[in-house]
Amino acid sequence: MKYVIMFTTTPELEAAASPELVEQAYRRTYDWFGTHREVMTESGAQLQPVATATTVSSGGDEPVVADGPFSEAREVIGGFQVIDVPDLDAAIAIVKTWPLLELPGVAVEIRPIVVY
Amino acid sequence: MNGTDGAAAQSGRGDAAASDHLLASVIREESARIVAALTRWLGSLDLAEESVAEAIEEAVREWRTRGVPPNPGGWLTQAARHNALDRLRREKRYREKLALLADPAEAAPLTGTGTGEPDERLPLLFGCCHPAISPDAQLALTLRAICGLTTAQIARATLTPESTVAQRIVRAKRKIGATGIPLRIPEGSERAARLDIVLTVVSVMYNEAHLVAGGDAAADRDLADDAVWLARVVAHELPREAEAQGLLALLLFHRAREGARAVDGELVLLADQDRARWDRRLIAEAQAVLEKAAKLRRPGRWQLHAAIAACHSDTRDGGDTDWLQVLTLYDMLLAYDRSPVVRLNRAVALAEVDGPQAALDEVDALGRALTGYHLWHAVRARMLRLLGRRDEAMAEDLRALELTANEAERRLLEARVDR
Protein backbone atom coordinates (compact mmCIF):
# COMPACT_ATOMS: atom_id res chain seq x y z
CA MET A 1 0.00 0.00 0.00
CA LYS A 2 1.12 3.52 -0.69
CA TYR A 3 1.09 6.06 2.09
CA VAL A 4 1.93 9.75 2.21
CA ILE A 5 3.84 10.59 5.33
CA MET A 6 3.61 14.23 6.24
CA PHE A 7 6.28 15.65 8.51
CA THR A 8 4.90 18.38 10.70
CA THR A 9 6.67 20.72 13.03
CA THR A 10 5.79 23.47 15.47
CA PRO A 11 8.26 26.25 14.58
CA GLU A 12 8.14 28.02 17.96
CA LEU A 13 8.82 24.82 19.89
CA GLU A 14 11.59 23.86 17.53
CA ALA A 15 13.16 27.29 17.96
CA ALA A 16 13.20 26.67 21.71
CA ALA A 17 15.19 23.39 21.41
CA SER A 18 18.98 23.52 21.75
CA PRO A 19 20.79 24.18 18.43
CA GLU A 20 23.05 21.13 18.97
CA LEU A 21 20.04 18.83 19.34
CA VAL A 22 18.39 20.29 16.25
CA GLU A 23 21.55 20.02 14.18
CA GLN A 24 22.22 16.46 15.25
CA ALA A 25 18.64 15.38 14.50
CA TYR A 26 18.67 17.01 11.07
CA ARG A 27 21.98 15.34 10.23
CA ARG A 28 20.47 11.93 10.99
CA THR A 29 17.45 12.50 8.78
CA TYR A 30 19.80 12.19 5.81
CA ASP A 31 20.80 8.67 6.93
CA TRP A 32 17.13 7.88 7.57
CA PHE A 33 16.24 8.47 3.93
CA GLY A 34 19.15 6.23 2.93
CA THR A 35 18.09 3.43 5.30
CA HIS A 36 14.54 3.34 3.93
CA ARG A 37 15.44 4.01 0.29
CA GLU A 38 13.75 0.85 -1.00
CA VAL A 39 10.26 1.85 0.16
CA MET A 40 10.55 5.51 -0.87
CA THR A 41 8.94 6.56 -4.12
CA GLU A 42 10.17 9.44 -6.24
CA SER A 43 7.52 11.89 -5.19
CA GLY A 44 8.65 13.14 -1.80
CA ALA A 45 9.87 16.64 -1.07
CA GLN A 46 10.87 19.05 1.61
CA LEU A 47 8.81 22.24 1.59
CA GLN A 48 9.88 25.86 1.87
CA PRO A 49 9.06 27.39 5.29
CA VAL A 50 5.42 28.00 6.16
CA ALA A 51 5.90 31.75 5.70
CA THR A 52 5.97 31.10 1.95
CA ALA A 53 2.51 29.48 1.93
CA THR A 54 -0.35 30.88 -0.14
CA THR A 55 -3.84 29.45 0.24
CA VAL A 56 -6.60 29.43 -2.34
CA SER A 57 -9.96 28.78 -0.67
CA SER A 58 -13.55 28.66 -1.87
CA GLY A 59 -15.25 32.05 -1.79
CA GLY A 60 -18.57 33.56 -2.81
CA ASP A 61 -18.27 34.20 -6.54
CA GLU A 62 -14.77 32.95 -7.14
CA PRO A 63 -11.94 31.37 -5.15
CA VAL A 64 -10.16 33.63 -2.67
CA VAL A 65 -6.38 33.85 -2.67
CA ALA A 66 -4.84 34.61 0.69
CA ASP A 67 -1.52 34.74 2.45
CA GLY A 68 -0.62 31.92 4.88
CA PRO A 69 -1.14 28.18 5.43
CA PHE A 70 -4.48 26.26 5.60
CA SER A 71 -5.27 26.90 9.20
CA GLU A 72 -4.29 28.85 12.23
CA ALA A 73 -2.83 25.65 13.68
CA ARG A 74 0.59 25.90 15.23
CA GLU A 75 1.73 22.70 13.54
CA VAL A 76 2.80 23.05 9.93
CA ILE A 77 3.77 20.54 7.28
CA GLY A 78 7.50 20.70 6.61
CA GLY A 79 7.67 18.05 3.91
CA PHE A 80 6.21 14.83 2.70
CA GLN A 81 7.25 11.50 1.29
CA VAL A 82 5.37 8.71 -0.43
CA ILE A 83 6.28 5.22 0.76
CA ASP A 84 5.18 1.83 -0.48
CA VAL A 85 4.94 -0.77 2.30
CA PRO A 86 2.71 -3.79 3.02
CA ASP A 87 0.48 -2.28 5.72
CA LEU A 88 -0.04 0.44 8.31
CA ASP A 89 2.13 -1.28 10.91
CA ALA A 90 5.07 -1.24 8.50
CA ALA A 91 4.49 2.47 7.87
CA ILE A 92 4.29 3.18 11.61
CA ALA A 93 7.49 1.23 12.26
CA ILE A 94 9.42 3.36 9.73
CA VAL A 95 7.90 6.64 10.88
CA LYS A 96 8.76 5.89 14.51
CA THR A 97 12.45 6.06 13.57
CA TRP A 98 12.13 9.56 12.01
CA PRO A 99 15.03 11.33 13.76
CA LEU A 100 13.27 14.68 14.11
CA LEU A 101 10.71 13.06 16.46
CA GLU A 102 13.31 13.74 19.16
CA LEU A 103 12.51 17.44 18.82
CA PRO A 104 9.56 18.98 20.66
CA GLY A 105 6.44 19.72 18.61
CA VAL A 106 7.29 17.33 15.78
CA ALA A 107 4.65 14.85 14.55
CA VAL A 108 4.20 12.73 11.47
CA GLU A 109 0.83 12.07 9.85
CA ILE A 110 0.34 8.88 7.83
CA ARG A 111 -2.38 8.77 5.16
CA PRO A 112 -3.07 6.00 2.68
CA ILE A 113 -3.35 7.03 -0.96
CA VAL A 114 -6.56 6.16 -2.80
CA VAL A 115 -5.89 3.65 -5.56
CA TYR A 116 -8.38 3.48 -8.43
CA MET B 1 -13.60 -23.77 25.66
CA ASN B 2 -15.98 -25.10 23.12
CA GLY B 3 -19.63 -24.27 23.61
CA THR B 4 -20.85 -26.02 20.50
CA ASP B 5 -21.60 -29.57 21.55
CA GLY B 6 -25.05 -30.57 20.42
CA ALA B 7 -26.40 -32.01 23.66
CA ALA B 8 -25.77 -28.84 25.64
CA ALA B 9 -27.12 -26.77 22.79
CA GLN B 10 -30.43 -28.60 22.60
CA SER B 11 -31.16 -28.43 26.30
CA GLY B 12 -31.92 -24.73 25.83
CA ARG B 13 -35.20 -25.51 24.06
CA GLY B 14 -38.20 -24.23 25.94
CA ASP B 15 -37.15 -21.83 28.66
CA ALA B 16 -36.56 -18.53 26.83
CA ALA B 17 -34.10 -17.07 29.33
CA ALA B 18 -31.99 -20.22 29.43
CA SER B 19 -32.07 -20.40 25.66
CA ASP B 20 -30.93 -16.77 25.39
CA HIS B 21 -28.10 -17.44 27.80
CA LEU B 22 -27.00 -20.46 25.81
CA LEU B 23 -27.39 -18.55 22.59
CA ALA B 24 -25.15 -15.78 23.92
CA SER B 25 -22.41 -18.26 24.79
CA VAL B 26 -22.67 -20.02 21.44
CA ILE B 27 -22.48 -16.74 19.57
CA ARG B 28 -19.58 -15.58 21.71
CA GLU B 29 -17.73 -18.80 21.02
CA GLU B 30 -18.37 -18.87 17.28
CA SER B 31 -18.66 -15.33 15.93
CA ALA B 32 -15.01 -14.27 16.02
CA ARG B 33 -13.91 -17.49 14.33
CA ILE B 34 -16.45 -17.01 11.54
CA VAL B 35 -15.62 -13.30 11.12
CA ALA B 36 -11.90 -14.16 10.98
CA ALA B 37 -12.40 -16.95 8.45
CA LEU B 38 -14.72 -14.90 6.23
CA THR B 39 -12.35 -11.93 6.39
CA ARG B 40 -9.55 -14.15 5.15
CA TRP B 41 -11.62 -15.35 2.22
CA LEU B 42 -13.29 -12.08 1.30
CA GLY B 43 -10.39 -9.80 2.07
CA SER B 44 -12.76 -7.40 3.81
CA LEU B 45 -13.48 -7.19 7.51
CA ASP B 46 -16.36 -4.88 6.76
CA LEU B 47 -18.17 -7.38 4.55
CA ALA B 48 -17.35 -10.36 6.78
CA GLU B 49 -18.49 -8.62 9.93
CA GLU B 50 -21.75 -7.33 8.43
CA SER B 51 -22.61 -10.80 7.18
CA VAL B 52 -21.95 -12.41 10.56
CA ALA B 53 -23.86 -9.69 12.43
CA GLU B 54 -26.85 -10.31 10.18
CA ALA B 55 -26.57 -14.06 10.76
CA ILE B 56 -26.57 -13.46 14.51
CA GLU B 57 -29.74 -11.39 14.30
CA GLU B 58 -31.33 -14.19 12.30
CA ALA B 59 -30.15 -16.75 14.84
CA VAL B 60 -31.63 -14.79 17.73
CA ARG B 61 -35.04 -14.81 16.00
CA GLU B 62 -34.92 -18.40 14.77
CA TRP B 63 -33.39 -20.06 17.80
CA ARG B 64 -35.76 -18.42 20.26
CA THR B 65 -38.73 -20.04 18.56
CA ARG B 66 -37.24 -23.28 17.25
CA GLY B 67 -34.50 -23.92 19.76
CA VAL B 68 -30.75 -23.97 19.20
CA PRO B 69 -29.78 -26.29 16.33
CA PRO B 70 -27.48 -29.27 16.98
CA ASN B 71 -24.52 -27.58 15.24
CA PRO B 72 -24.98 -23.89 15.99
CA GLY B 73 -21.51 -22.98 14.70
CA GLY B 74 -22.25 -24.57 11.36
CA TRP B 75 -25.66 -22.90 11.25
CA LEU B 76 -24.15 -19.46 11.87
CA THR B 77 -21.40 -20.10 9.35
CA GLN B 78 -23.86 -21.08 6.64
CA ALA B 79 -26.10 -18.13 7.35
CA ALA B 80 -23.14 -15.73 7.33
CA ARG B 81 -21.89 -17.22 4.09
CA HIS B 82 -25.30 -16.76 2.45
CA ASN B 83 -25.46 -13.19 3.66
CA ALA B 84 -21.99 -12.48 2.31
CA LEU B 85 -23.02 -13.93 -1.02
CA ASP B 86 -26.13 -11.75 -1.12
CA ARG B 87 -24.10 -8.68 -0.32
CA LEU B 88 -21.54 -9.48 -3.00
CA ARG B 89 -24.31 -9.98 -5.50
CA ARG B 90 -25.71 -6.60 -4.63
CA GLU B 91 -22.26 -5.10 -4.91
CA LYS B 92 -21.81 -6.67 -8.33
CA ARG B 93 -18.48 -8.11 -7.37
CA TYR B 94 -20.29 -11.42 -7.32
CA ARG B 95 -18.42 -13.01 -10.18
CA GLU B 96 -14.92 -12.41 -8.82
CA LYS B 97 -15.59 -13.79 -5.38
CA LEU B 98 -18.16 -16.47 -6.08
CA ALA B 99 -15.54 -19.06 -6.86
CA LEU B 100 -13.93 -18.59 -3.46
CA LEU B 101 -17.16 -18.89 -1.51
CA ALA B 102 -18.49 -21.83 -3.46
CA ASP B 103 -15.31 -23.90 -3.30
CA PRO B 104 -16.12 -26.73 -0.86
CA ALA B 105 -12.43 -27.44 -0.16
CA GLU B 106 -11.90 -23.86 0.91
CA ALA B 107 -15.16 -23.85 2.80
CA ALA B 108 -14.56 -26.94 4.90
CA PRO B 109 -12.44 -25.44 7.70
CA LEU B 110 -15.14 -22.85 8.36
CA THR B 111 -17.44 -25.33 10.02
CA GLY B 112 -14.80 -26.77 12.34
CA THR B 113 -13.59 -24.92 15.40
CA GLY B 114 -9.95 -25.17 14.45
CA THR B 115 -8.52 -27.90 16.63
CA GLY B 116 -4.73 -27.77 16.69
CA GLU B 117 -4.72 -24.75 14.40
CA PRO B 118 -3.44 -21.47 15.81
CA ASP B 119 -6.44 -19.51 17.02
CA GLU B 120 -7.65 -17.08 14.35
CA ARG B 121 -9.60 -14.98 16.82
CA LEU B 122 -6.53 -13.30 18.29
CA PRO B 123 -5.26 -11.61 15.11
CA LEU B 124 -8.77 -10.22 14.65
CA LEU B 125 -8.82 -9.00 18.25
CA PHE B 126 -5.41 -7.32 17.88
CA GLY B 127 -6.65 -5.66 14.68
CA CYS B 128 -9.76 -4.34 16.45
CA CYS B 129 -7.52 -2.91 19.18
CA HIS B 130 -5.09 -1.11 16.87
CA PRO B 131 -3.92 2.23 18.31
CA ALA B 132 -5.00 3.94 15.06
CA ILE B 133 -8.62 3.27 16.14
CA SER B 134 -10.15 5.41 18.90
CA PRO B 135 -10.60 3.69 22.29
CA ASP B 136 -14.41 3.96 22.13
CA ALA B 137 -14.43 2.34 18.71
CA GLN B 138 -11.94 -0.34 19.82
CA LEU B 139 -14.40 -1.42 22.49
CA ALA B 140 -17.47 -1.30 20.25
CA LEU B 141 -15.77 -3.19 17.43
CA THR B 142 -14.39 -5.85 19.79
CA LEU B 143 -17.84 -6.41 21.30
CA ARG B 144 -19.30 -6.71 17.83
CA ALA B 145 -16.69 -8.66 15.85
CA ILE B 146 -15.23 -10.82 18.65
CA CYS B 147 -18.10 -11.31 21.11
CA GLY B 148 -20.90 -11.09 18.55
CA LEU B 149 -23.04 -8.48 20.32
CA THR B 150 -25.60 -6.67 18.21
CA THR B 151 -25.44 -2.89 17.89
CA ALA B 152 -28.50 -2.59 20.16
CA GLN B 153 -26.88 -4.80 22.82
CA ILE B 154 -23.68 -2.74 22.74
CA ALA B 155 -25.71 0.46 23.07
CA ARG B 156 -27.55 -0.87 26.14
CA ALA B 157 -24.43 -2.32 27.72
CA THR B 158 -22.35 0.83 27.33
CA LEU B 159 -25.17 3.34 27.92
CA THR B 160 -24.45 4.88 24.51
CA PRO B 161 -27.04 5.86 21.88
CA GLU B 162 -27.46 3.14 19.27
CA SER B 163 -26.75 5.53 16.40
CA THR B 164 -23.42 6.49 17.99
CA VAL B 165 -22.43 2.85 18.40
CA ALA B 166 -23.38 2.07 14.79
CA GLN B 167 -21.37 5.02 13.53
CA ARG B 168 -18.30 4.07 15.56
CA ILE B 169 -18.37 0.53 14.23
CA VAL B 170 -18.85 1.59 10.60
CA ARG B 171 -16.00 4.11 10.83
CA ALA B 172 -13.65 1.68 12.53
CA LYS B 173 -14.27 -1.04 9.96
CA ARG B 174 -13.76 1.39 7.11
CA LYS B 175 -10.59 2.63 8.69
CA ILE B 176 -9.20 -0.89 9.01
CA GLY B 177 -9.89 -1.55 5.33
CA ALA B 178 -8.86 1.81 3.89
CA THR B 179 -5.82 2.36 6.09
CA GLY B 180 -4.28 -1.07 5.77
CA ILE B 181 -4.46 -2.03 9.44
CA PRO B 182 -3.28 -5.65 9.45
CA LEU B 183 -5.21 -8.33 11.34
CA ARG B 184 -2.34 -10.05 13.09
CA ILE B 185 -0.62 -10.33 16.43
CA PRO B 186 2.35 -7.95 16.34
CA GLU B 187 5.81 -9.25 17.13
CA GLY B 188 8.70 -7.82 19.12
CA SER B 189 8.45 -4.54 20.99
CA GLU B 190 5.11 -3.69 19.36
CA ARG B 191 3.52 -6.71 20.93
CA ALA B 192 3.60 -5.61 24.55
CA ALA B 193 2.19 -2.20 23.68
CA ARG B 194 -0.66 -3.67 21.66
CA LEU B 195 -1.39 -6.40 24.20
CA ASP B 196 -1.72 -3.62 26.75
CA ILE B 197 -4.46 -2.02 24.63
CA VAL B 198 -6.20 -5.38 24.20
CA LEU B 199 -6.16 -5.98 27.95
CA THR B 200 -7.38 -2.45 28.61
CA VAL B 201 -10.32 -2.98 26.26
CA VAL B 202 -11.22 -6.21 28.08
CA SER B 203 -11.04 -4.49 31.46
CA VAL B 204 -13.16 -1.57 30.23
CA MET B 205 -15.65 -4.15 28.99
CA TYR B 206 -15.83 -5.63 32.50
CA ASN B 207 -16.21 -2.18 34.07
CA GLU B 208 -18.97 -1.23 31.64
CA ALA B 209 -20.89 -4.25 32.91
CA HIS B 210 -20.80 -2.72 36.36
CA LEU B 211 -22.31 0.50 35.10
CA VAL B 212 -25.41 -1.43 34.21
CA ALA B 213 -25.43 -4.02 37.01
CA GLY B 214 -27.94 -3.01 39.63
CA GLY B 215 -29.14 -0.21 37.42
CA ASP B 216 -32.40 -0.16 35.58
CA ALA B 217 -31.13 -1.13 32.13
CA ALA B 218 -32.28 -4.64 31.33
CA ALA B 219 -29.10 -6.26 30.10
CA ASP B 220 -29.87 -9.10 27.74
CA ARG B 221 -26.20 -10.01 27.61
CA ASP B 222 -23.99 -10.17 30.65
CA LEU B 223 -21.03 -8.08 29.57
CA ALA B 224 -19.05 -9.27 32.59
CA ASP B 225 -19.40 -12.85 31.32
CA ASP B 226 -18.22 -11.72 27.89
CA ALA B 227 -15.21 -9.94 29.40
CA VAL B 228 -14.20 -12.94 31.52
CA TRP B 229 -14.61 -15.19 28.50
CA LEU B 230 -12.43 -12.92 26.37
CA ALA B 231 -9.78 -12.66 29.12
CA ARG B 232 -9.74 -16.46 29.21
CA VAL B 233 -9.29 -16.70 25.43
CA VAL B 234 -6.35 -14.25 25.48
CA ALA B 235 -4.70 -15.87 28.52
CA HIS B 236 -5.15 -19.32 27.03
CA GLU B 237 -3.77 -18.37 23.61
CA LEU B 238 -0.86 -16.34 24.99
CA PRO B 239 0.29 -18.46 27.94
CA ARG B 240 3.72 -16.79 28.06
CA GLU B 241 2.29 -13.29 28.47
CA ALA B 242 2.27 -12.61 32.21
CA GLU B 243 -0.03 -9.60 31.94
CA ALA B 244 -2.68 -11.57 30.05
CA GLN B 245 -2.72 -14.00 33.01
CA GLY B 246 -2.74 -11.04 35.40
CA LEU B 247 -5.88 -9.54 33.89
CA LEU B 248 -7.65 -12.90 33.87
CA ALA B 249 -6.78 -13.35 37.56
CA LEU B 250 -8.08 -9.85 38.32
CA LEU B 251 -11.40 -10.41 36.58
CA LEU B 252 -11.85 -13.78 38.28
CA PHE B 253 -11.28 -12.21 41.71
CA HIS B 254 -13.90 -9.58 40.89
CA ARG B 255 -16.30 -12.12 39.42
CA ALA B 256 -15.96 -14.21 42.59
CA ARG B 257 -17.29 -11.29 44.64
CA GLU B 258 -20.21 -10.47 42.34
CA GLY B 259 -22.75 -12.39 44.46
CA ALA B 260 -21.88 -10.35 47.54
CA ARG B 261 -21.36 -7.03 45.74
CA ALA B 262 -24.86 -6.67 44.39
CA VAL B 263 -27.57 -8.09 46.66
CA ASP B 264 -31.16 -7.64 45.44
CA GLY B 265 -29.99 -4.86 43.16
CA GLU B 266 -28.31 -3.01 46.03
CA LEU B 267 -24.57 -2.33 46.04
CA VAL B 268 -22.60 -3.55 49.04
CA LEU B 269 -19.16 -2.06 49.68
CA LEU B 270 -16.19 -4.40 49.98
CA ALA B 271 -15.86 -3.88 53.73
CA ASP B 272 -19.51 -4.81 54.32
CA GLN B 273 -19.74 -7.76 51.95
CA ASP B 274 -20.86 -11.13 53.25
CA ARG B 275 -17.77 -13.18 52.48
CA ALA B 276 -19.78 -16.40 52.62
CA ARG B 277 -21.30 -15.26 49.33
CA TRP B 278 -17.89 -15.10 47.64
CA ASP B 279 -17.30 -17.83 45.09
CA ARG B 280 -14.39 -19.77 46.60
CA ARG B 281 -13.95 -21.87 43.48
CA LEU B 282 -13.36 -18.76 41.36
CA ILE B 283 -11.03 -17.29 43.99
CA ALA B 284 -8.95 -20.47 43.97
CA GLU B 285 -8.79 -20.34 40.19
CA ALA B 286 -7.79 -16.66 40.28
CA GLN B 287 -5.01 -17.43 42.75
CA ALA B 288 -3.71 -20.25 40.57
CA VAL B 289 -3.69 -18.01 37.48
CA LEU B 290 -1.90 -15.25 39.39
CA GLU B 291 0.76 -17.71 40.60
CA LYS B 292 1.26 -18.87 37.04
CA ALA B 293 1.75 -15.23 36.00
CA ALA B 294 4.27 -14.61 38.80
CA LYS B 295 6.36 -17.56 37.64
CA LEU B 296 6.90 -15.78 34.31
CA ARG B 297 8.78 -13.07 36.24
CA ARG B 298 7.48 -10.17 34.20
CA PRO B 299 5.53 -7.97 36.57
CA GLY B 300 3.05 -5.39 35.32
CA ARG B 301 0.01 -3.37 36.25
CA TRP B 302 -2.61 -6.07 35.76
CA GLN B 303 -0.73 -8.53 37.95
CA LEU B 304 -0.44 -5.85 40.65
CA HIS B 305 -4.15 -5.04 40.43
CA ALA B 306 -4.82 -8.77 40.75
CA ALA B 307 -2.43 -9.07 43.71
CA ILE B 308 -4.35 -6.27 45.47
CA ALA B 309 -7.62 -8.10 44.79
CA ALA B 310 -5.99 -11.27 46.15
CA CYS B 311 -5.18 -9.49 49.44
CA HIS B 312 -8.86 -8.71 49.91
CA SER B 313 -9.85 -12.25 49.01
CA ASP B 314 -7.48 -13.73 51.61
CA THR B 315 -9.43 -12.30 54.52
CA ARG B 316 -12.18 -14.09 56.43
CA ASP B 317 -13.84 -10.81 57.27
CA GLY B 318 -12.95 -7.20 56.36
CA GLY B 319 -11.27 -6.63 59.74
CA ASP B 320 -8.15 -8.70 59.10
CA THR B 321 -7.11 -7.19 55.75
CA ASP B 322 -3.35 -6.77 55.44
CA TRP B 323 -3.49 -3.06 54.57
CA LEU B 324 0.27 -2.56 54.70
CA GLN B 325 0.60 -5.20 51.99
CA VAL B 326 -2.18 -3.54 49.98
CA LEU B 327 -0.48 -0.14 50.30
CA THR B 328 2.87 -1.60 49.25
CA LEU B 329 1.27 -3.11 46.16
CA TYR B 330 -0.32 0.24 45.30
CA ASP B 331 3.10 1.90 45.62
CA MET B 332 4.48 -0.64 43.14
CA LEU B 333 1.50 -0.11 40.88
CA LEU B 334 2.27 3.62 40.67
CA ALA B 335 5.44 2.71 38.77
CA TYR B 336 3.24 1.36 35.96
CA ASP B 337 0.15 3.50 36.25
CA ARG B 338 0.20 6.97 37.78
CA SER B 339 -3.39 7.73 36.87
CA PRO B 340 -5.34 9.80 39.42
CA VAL B 341 -7.85 6.97 39.89
CA VAL B 342 -5.10 4.57 41.00
CA ARG B 343 -3.80 7.24 43.39
CA LEU B 344 -7.32 7.72 44.77
CA ASN B 345 -7.59 3.99 45.48
CA ARG B 346 -4.16 4.06 47.07
CA ALA B 347 -5.39 6.84 49.37
CA VAL B 348 -8.07 4.49 50.72
CA ALA B 349 -5.36 1.99 51.71
CA LEU B 350 -3.22 4.84 53.08
CA ALA B 351 -6.06 5.80 55.44
CA GLU B 352 -5.94 2.31 56.95
CA VAL B 353 -2.16 2.45 57.46
CA ASP B 354 -1.37 6.11 58.24
CA GLY B 355 -4.78 7.43 59.27
CA PRO B 356 -7.45 9.59 57.61
CA GLN B 357 -5.52 12.89 57.72
CA ALA B 358 -2.65 11.54 55.59
CA ALA B 359 -5.23 10.11 53.20
CA LEU B 360 -7.21 13.36 53.05
CA ASP B 361 -4.03 15.29 52.15
CA GLU B 362 -3.48 12.86 49.31
CA VAL B 363 -7.12 13.06 48.17
CA ASP B 364 -6.98 16.87 48.21
CA ALA B 365 -3.83 16.78 46.09
CA LEU B 366 -5.85 14.92 43.45
CA GLY B 367 -8.62 17.51 43.50
CA ARG B 368 -7.54 19.28 40.35
CA ALA B 369 -7.62 16.05 38.31
CA LEU B 370 -10.69 14.44 39.85
CA THR B 371 -13.17 17.18 40.83
CA GLY B 372 -16.47 16.14 39.29
CA TYR B 373 -15.64 12.42 39.55
CA HIS B 374 -18.25 11.12 41.99
CA LEU B 375 -15.92 8.62 43.69
CA TRP B 376 -13.40 11.35 44.49
CA HIS B 377 -16.13 13.20 46.39
CA ALA B 378 -17.31 9.96 48.06
CA VAL B 379 -13.78 9.06 49.23
CA ARG B 380 -13.19 12.62 50.44
CA ALA B 381 -16.49 12.41 52.36
CA ARG B 382 -15.33 9.22 54.04
CA MET B 383 -12.04 10.75 55.17
CA LEU B 384 -13.80 13.87 56.49
CA ARG B 385 -16.27 11.70 58.40
CA LEU B 386 -13.42 9.69 59.97
CA LEU B 387 -11.91 13.02 61.08
CA GLY B 388 -15.20 14.07 62.66
CA ARG B 389 -15.84 16.85 60.13
CA ARG B 390 -19.47 15.82 59.64
CA ASP B 391 -20.91 18.85 57.85
CA GLU B 392 -18.17 18.87 55.23
CA ALA B 393 -18.56 15.12 54.82
CA MET B 394 -22.27 15.52 54.21
CA ALA B 395 -21.66 18.21 51.59
CA GLU B 396 -19.22 15.94 49.75
CA ASP B 397 -21.62 12.99 49.83
CA LEU B 398 -24.36 15.20 48.38
CA ARG B 399 -22.00 16.30 45.64
CA ALA B 400 -21.16 12.64 44.86
CA LEU B 401 -24.86 11.89 44.79
CA GLU B 402 -25.43 14.65 42.24
CA LEU B 403 -22.65 13.34 40.04
CA THR B 404 -23.29 9.61 39.91
CA ALA B 405 -25.15 8.29 36.91
CA ASN B 406 -25.63 4.84 38.35
CA GLU B 407 -28.91 3.97 40.07
CA ALA B 408 -27.41 1.48 42.57
CA GLU B 409 -24.60 3.84 43.54
CA ARG B 410 -27.14 6.59 44.01
CA ARG B 411 -29.16 4.47 46.46
CA LEU B 412 -25.99 3.60 48.40
CA LEU B 413 -25.06 7.27 48.72
CA GLU B 414 -28.63 8.23 49.63
CA ALA B 415 -28.58 5.75 52.49
CA ARG B 416 -25.34 7.29 53.74
CA VAL B 417 -26.69 10.84 53.53
CA ASP B 418 -29.90 9.84 55.37
CA ARG B 419 -28.06 8.18 58.22
mmCIF file of C-alpha atoms in Angstrom, chain A residues 1 3 87-89 92 96 112, chain B residues 130 178-180 182 184 190 194:
data_model
loop_
_atom_site.group_PDB
_atom_site.id
_atom_site.type_symbol
_atom_site.label_atom_id
_atom_site.label_comp_id
_atom_site.label_asym_id
_atom_site.label_seq_id
_atom_site.Cartn_x
_atom_site.Cartn_y
_atom_site.Cartn_z
ATOM 1 C CA MET A 1 0.000 0.000 0.000
ATOM 2 C CA TYR A 3 1.089 6.061 2.090
ATOM 3 C CA ASP A 87 0.483 -2.280 5.722
ATOM 4 C CA LEU A 88 -0.038 0.445 8.308
ATOM 5 C CA ASP A 89 2.132 -1.280 10.905
ATOM 6 C CA ILE A 92 4.292 3.184 11.606
ATOM 7 C CA LYS A 96 8.762 5.895 14.511
ATOM 8 C CA PRO A 112 -3.068 6.005 2.684
ATOM 9 C CA HIS B 130 -5.094 -1.112 16.866
ATOM 10 C CA ALA B 178 -8.863 1.813 3.893
ATOM 11 C CA THR B 179 -5.823 2.359 6.095
ATOM 12 C CA GLY B 180 -4.279 -1.065 5.768
ATOM 13 C CA PRO B 182 -3.279 -5.655 9.449
ATOM 14 C CA ARG B 184 -2.344 -10.045 13.093
ATOM 15 C CA GLU B 190 5.110 -3.694 19.360
ATOM 16 C CA ARG B 194 -0.662 -3.675 21.655
#
